[in-house]
PDB file of C-alpha atoms in Angstrom:
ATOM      1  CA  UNK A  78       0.000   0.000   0.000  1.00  0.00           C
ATOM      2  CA  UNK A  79       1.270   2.995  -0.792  1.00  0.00           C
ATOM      3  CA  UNK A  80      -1.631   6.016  -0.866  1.00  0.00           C
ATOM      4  CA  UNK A  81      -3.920   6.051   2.627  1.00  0.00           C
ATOM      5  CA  UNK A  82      -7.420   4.654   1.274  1.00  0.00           C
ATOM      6  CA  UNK A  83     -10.565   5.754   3.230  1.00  0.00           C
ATOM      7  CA  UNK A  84     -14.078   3.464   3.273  1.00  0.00           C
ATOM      8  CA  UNK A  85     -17.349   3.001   5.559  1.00  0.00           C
ATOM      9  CA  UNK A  86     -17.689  -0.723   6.947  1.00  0.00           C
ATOM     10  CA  UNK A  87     -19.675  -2.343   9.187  1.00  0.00           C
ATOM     11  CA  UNK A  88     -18.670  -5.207  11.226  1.00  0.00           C
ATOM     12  CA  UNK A  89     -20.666  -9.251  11.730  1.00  0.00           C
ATOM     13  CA  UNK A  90     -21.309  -9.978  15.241  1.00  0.00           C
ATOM     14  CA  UNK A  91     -17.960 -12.538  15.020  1.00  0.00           C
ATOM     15  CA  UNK A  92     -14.807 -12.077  17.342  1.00  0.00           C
ATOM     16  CA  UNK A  93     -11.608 -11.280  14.634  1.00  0.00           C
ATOM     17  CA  UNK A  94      -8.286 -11.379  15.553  1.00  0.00           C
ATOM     18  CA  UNK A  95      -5.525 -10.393  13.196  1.00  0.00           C
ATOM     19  CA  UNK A  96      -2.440  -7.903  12.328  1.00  0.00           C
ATOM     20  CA  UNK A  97      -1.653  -5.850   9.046  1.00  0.00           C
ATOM     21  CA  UNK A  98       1.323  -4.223   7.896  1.00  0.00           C
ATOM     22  CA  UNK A  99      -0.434  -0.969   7.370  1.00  0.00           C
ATOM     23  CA  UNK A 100      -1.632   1.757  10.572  1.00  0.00           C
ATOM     24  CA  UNK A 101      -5.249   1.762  10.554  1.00  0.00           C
ATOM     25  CA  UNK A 102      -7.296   4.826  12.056  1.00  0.00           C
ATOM     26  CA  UNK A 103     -10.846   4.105  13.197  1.00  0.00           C
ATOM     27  CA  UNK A 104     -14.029   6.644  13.644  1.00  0.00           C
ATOM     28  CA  UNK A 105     -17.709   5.094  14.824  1.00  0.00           C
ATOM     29  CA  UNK A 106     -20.174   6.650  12.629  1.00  0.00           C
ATOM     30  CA  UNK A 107     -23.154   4.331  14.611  1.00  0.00           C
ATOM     31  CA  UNK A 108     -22.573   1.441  16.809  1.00  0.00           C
ATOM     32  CA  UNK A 109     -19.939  -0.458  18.824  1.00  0.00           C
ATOM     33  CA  UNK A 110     -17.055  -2.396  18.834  1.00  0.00           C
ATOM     34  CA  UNK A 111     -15.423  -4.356  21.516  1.00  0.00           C
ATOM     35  CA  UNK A 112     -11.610  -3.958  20.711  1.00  0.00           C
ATOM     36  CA  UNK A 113      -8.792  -4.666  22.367  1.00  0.00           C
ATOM     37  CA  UNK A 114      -5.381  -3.218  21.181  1.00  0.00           C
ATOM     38  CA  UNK A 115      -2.205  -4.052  22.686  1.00  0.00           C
ATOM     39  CA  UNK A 116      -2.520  -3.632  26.417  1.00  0.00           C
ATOM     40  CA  UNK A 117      -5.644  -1.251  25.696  1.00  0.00           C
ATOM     41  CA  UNK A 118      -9.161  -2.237  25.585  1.00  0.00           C
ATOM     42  CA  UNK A 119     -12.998  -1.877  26.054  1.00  0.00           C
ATOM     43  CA  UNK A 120     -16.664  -1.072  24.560  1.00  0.00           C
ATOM     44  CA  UNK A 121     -15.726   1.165  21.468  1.00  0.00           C
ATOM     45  CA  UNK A 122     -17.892   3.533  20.289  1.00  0.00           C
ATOM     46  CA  UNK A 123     -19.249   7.120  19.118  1.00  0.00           C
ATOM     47  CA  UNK A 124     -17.272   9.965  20.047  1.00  0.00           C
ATOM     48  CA  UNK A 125     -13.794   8.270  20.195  1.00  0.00           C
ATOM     49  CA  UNK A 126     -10.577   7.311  18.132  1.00  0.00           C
ATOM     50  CA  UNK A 127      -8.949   3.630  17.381  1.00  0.00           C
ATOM     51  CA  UNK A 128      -5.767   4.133  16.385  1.00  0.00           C
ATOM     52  CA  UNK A 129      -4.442   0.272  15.173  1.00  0.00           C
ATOM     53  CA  UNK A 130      -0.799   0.308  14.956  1.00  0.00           C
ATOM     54  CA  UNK A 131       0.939  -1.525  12.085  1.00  0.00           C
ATOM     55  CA  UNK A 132       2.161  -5.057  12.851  1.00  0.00           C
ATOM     56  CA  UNK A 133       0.390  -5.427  15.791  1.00  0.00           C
ATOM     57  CA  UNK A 134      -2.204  -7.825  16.724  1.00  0.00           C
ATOM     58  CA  UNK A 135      -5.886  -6.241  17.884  1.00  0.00           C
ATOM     59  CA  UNK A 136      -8.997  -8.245  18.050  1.00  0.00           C
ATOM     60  CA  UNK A 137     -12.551  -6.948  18.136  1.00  0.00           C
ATOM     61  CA  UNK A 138     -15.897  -8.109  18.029  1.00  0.00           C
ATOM     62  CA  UNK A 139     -19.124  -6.376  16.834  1.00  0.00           C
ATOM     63  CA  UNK A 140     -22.736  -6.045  17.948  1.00  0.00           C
ATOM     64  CA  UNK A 141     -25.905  -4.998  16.320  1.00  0.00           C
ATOM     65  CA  UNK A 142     -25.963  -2.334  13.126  1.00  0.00           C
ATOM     66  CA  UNK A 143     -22.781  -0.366  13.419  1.00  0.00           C
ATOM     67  CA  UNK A 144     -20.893   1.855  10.903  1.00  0.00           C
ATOM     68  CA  UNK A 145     -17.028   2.848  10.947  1.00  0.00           C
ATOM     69  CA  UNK A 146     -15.024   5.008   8.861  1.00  0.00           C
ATOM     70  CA  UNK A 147     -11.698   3.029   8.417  1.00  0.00           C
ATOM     71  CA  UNK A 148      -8.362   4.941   7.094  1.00  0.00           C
ATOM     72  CA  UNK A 149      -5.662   2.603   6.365  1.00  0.00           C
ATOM     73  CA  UNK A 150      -2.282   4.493   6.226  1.00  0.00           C
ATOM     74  CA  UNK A 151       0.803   3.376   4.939  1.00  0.00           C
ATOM     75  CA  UNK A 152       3.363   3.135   7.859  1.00  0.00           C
ATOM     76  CA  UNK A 153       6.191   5.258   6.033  1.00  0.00           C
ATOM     77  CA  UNK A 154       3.198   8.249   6.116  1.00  0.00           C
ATOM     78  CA  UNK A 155       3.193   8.643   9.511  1.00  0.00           C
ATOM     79  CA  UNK A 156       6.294   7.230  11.773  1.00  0.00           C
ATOM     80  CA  UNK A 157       5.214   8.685  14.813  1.00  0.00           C
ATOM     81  CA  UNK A 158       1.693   6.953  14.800  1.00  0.00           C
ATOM     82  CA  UNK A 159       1.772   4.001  17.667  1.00  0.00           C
ATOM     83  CA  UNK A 160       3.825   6.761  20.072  1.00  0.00           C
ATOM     84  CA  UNK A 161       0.238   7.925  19.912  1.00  0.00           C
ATOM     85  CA  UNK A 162      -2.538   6.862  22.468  1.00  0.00           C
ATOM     86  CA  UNK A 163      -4.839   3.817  21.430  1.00  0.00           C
ATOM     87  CA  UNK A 164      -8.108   5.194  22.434  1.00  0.00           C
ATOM     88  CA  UNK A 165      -8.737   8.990  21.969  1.00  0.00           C
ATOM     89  CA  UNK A 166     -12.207  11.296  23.208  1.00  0.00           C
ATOM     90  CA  UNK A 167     -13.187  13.193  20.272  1.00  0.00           C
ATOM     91  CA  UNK A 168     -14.661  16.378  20.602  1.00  0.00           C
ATOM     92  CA  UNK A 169     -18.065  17.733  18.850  1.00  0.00           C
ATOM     93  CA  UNK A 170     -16.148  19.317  15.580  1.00  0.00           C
ATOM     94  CA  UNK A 171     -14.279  16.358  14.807  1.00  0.00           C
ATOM     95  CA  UNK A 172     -18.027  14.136  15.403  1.00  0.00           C
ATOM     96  CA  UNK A 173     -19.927  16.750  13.085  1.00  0.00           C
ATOM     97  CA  UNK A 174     -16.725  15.725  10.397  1.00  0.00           C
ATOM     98  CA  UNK A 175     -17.315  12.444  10.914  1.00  0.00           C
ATOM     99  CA  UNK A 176     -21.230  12.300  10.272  1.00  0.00           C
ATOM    100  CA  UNK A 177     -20.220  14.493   6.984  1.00  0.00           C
ATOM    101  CA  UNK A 178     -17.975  11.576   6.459  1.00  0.00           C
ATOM    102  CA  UNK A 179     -20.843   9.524   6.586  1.00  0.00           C
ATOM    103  CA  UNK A 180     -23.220  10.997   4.311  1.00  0.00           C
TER     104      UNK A 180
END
């Protein structure tokens, strides 16, 4: 991968566990994930951040209708990006972006 790609998925009610050589971003549009990342886990949903480091095993499991914007980003784009936190509180600009996302 090369150029960051940006889609909308929704997750089956089925526990995944896997890795990808690629940083991953993740933004609830509707819904909930459990995820665990590293060390860091819990319920996963609206107003908050997944940041999925490259080459590092996360699991998660879905339940009922959710919606995610997913931004896989090549590793070399950002070096810095698993210094960052796991989980992050995002605040009402960056939800109203995200519902824009959506639509």
């Amino acid at each position: 991968m090369s150029q960051p790609t940006l889609c909308l998925k929704s997750y089956l009610p089925f526990f995944d566990n896997h890795l990808h050589g690629f940083d991953q971003s993740v933004l609830p549009v509707s819904g909930s994930l459990e995820l665990e990342i590293g060390d860091a886990s819990g319920q996963f949903f609206e107003r908050h951040a997944a940041l999925i480091y490259a080459f590092k095993s996360h699991a998660f499991e879905a339940s009922g209708e959710n919606q995610f914007i997913v931004a896989d980003i090549p590793k070399a784009l950002v070096p810095v990006f698993d210094s960052l936190p796991a989980f992050n509180q995002l605040d009402d600009n960056i939800n109203h972006y995200i519902q824009f996302l959506q639509r």
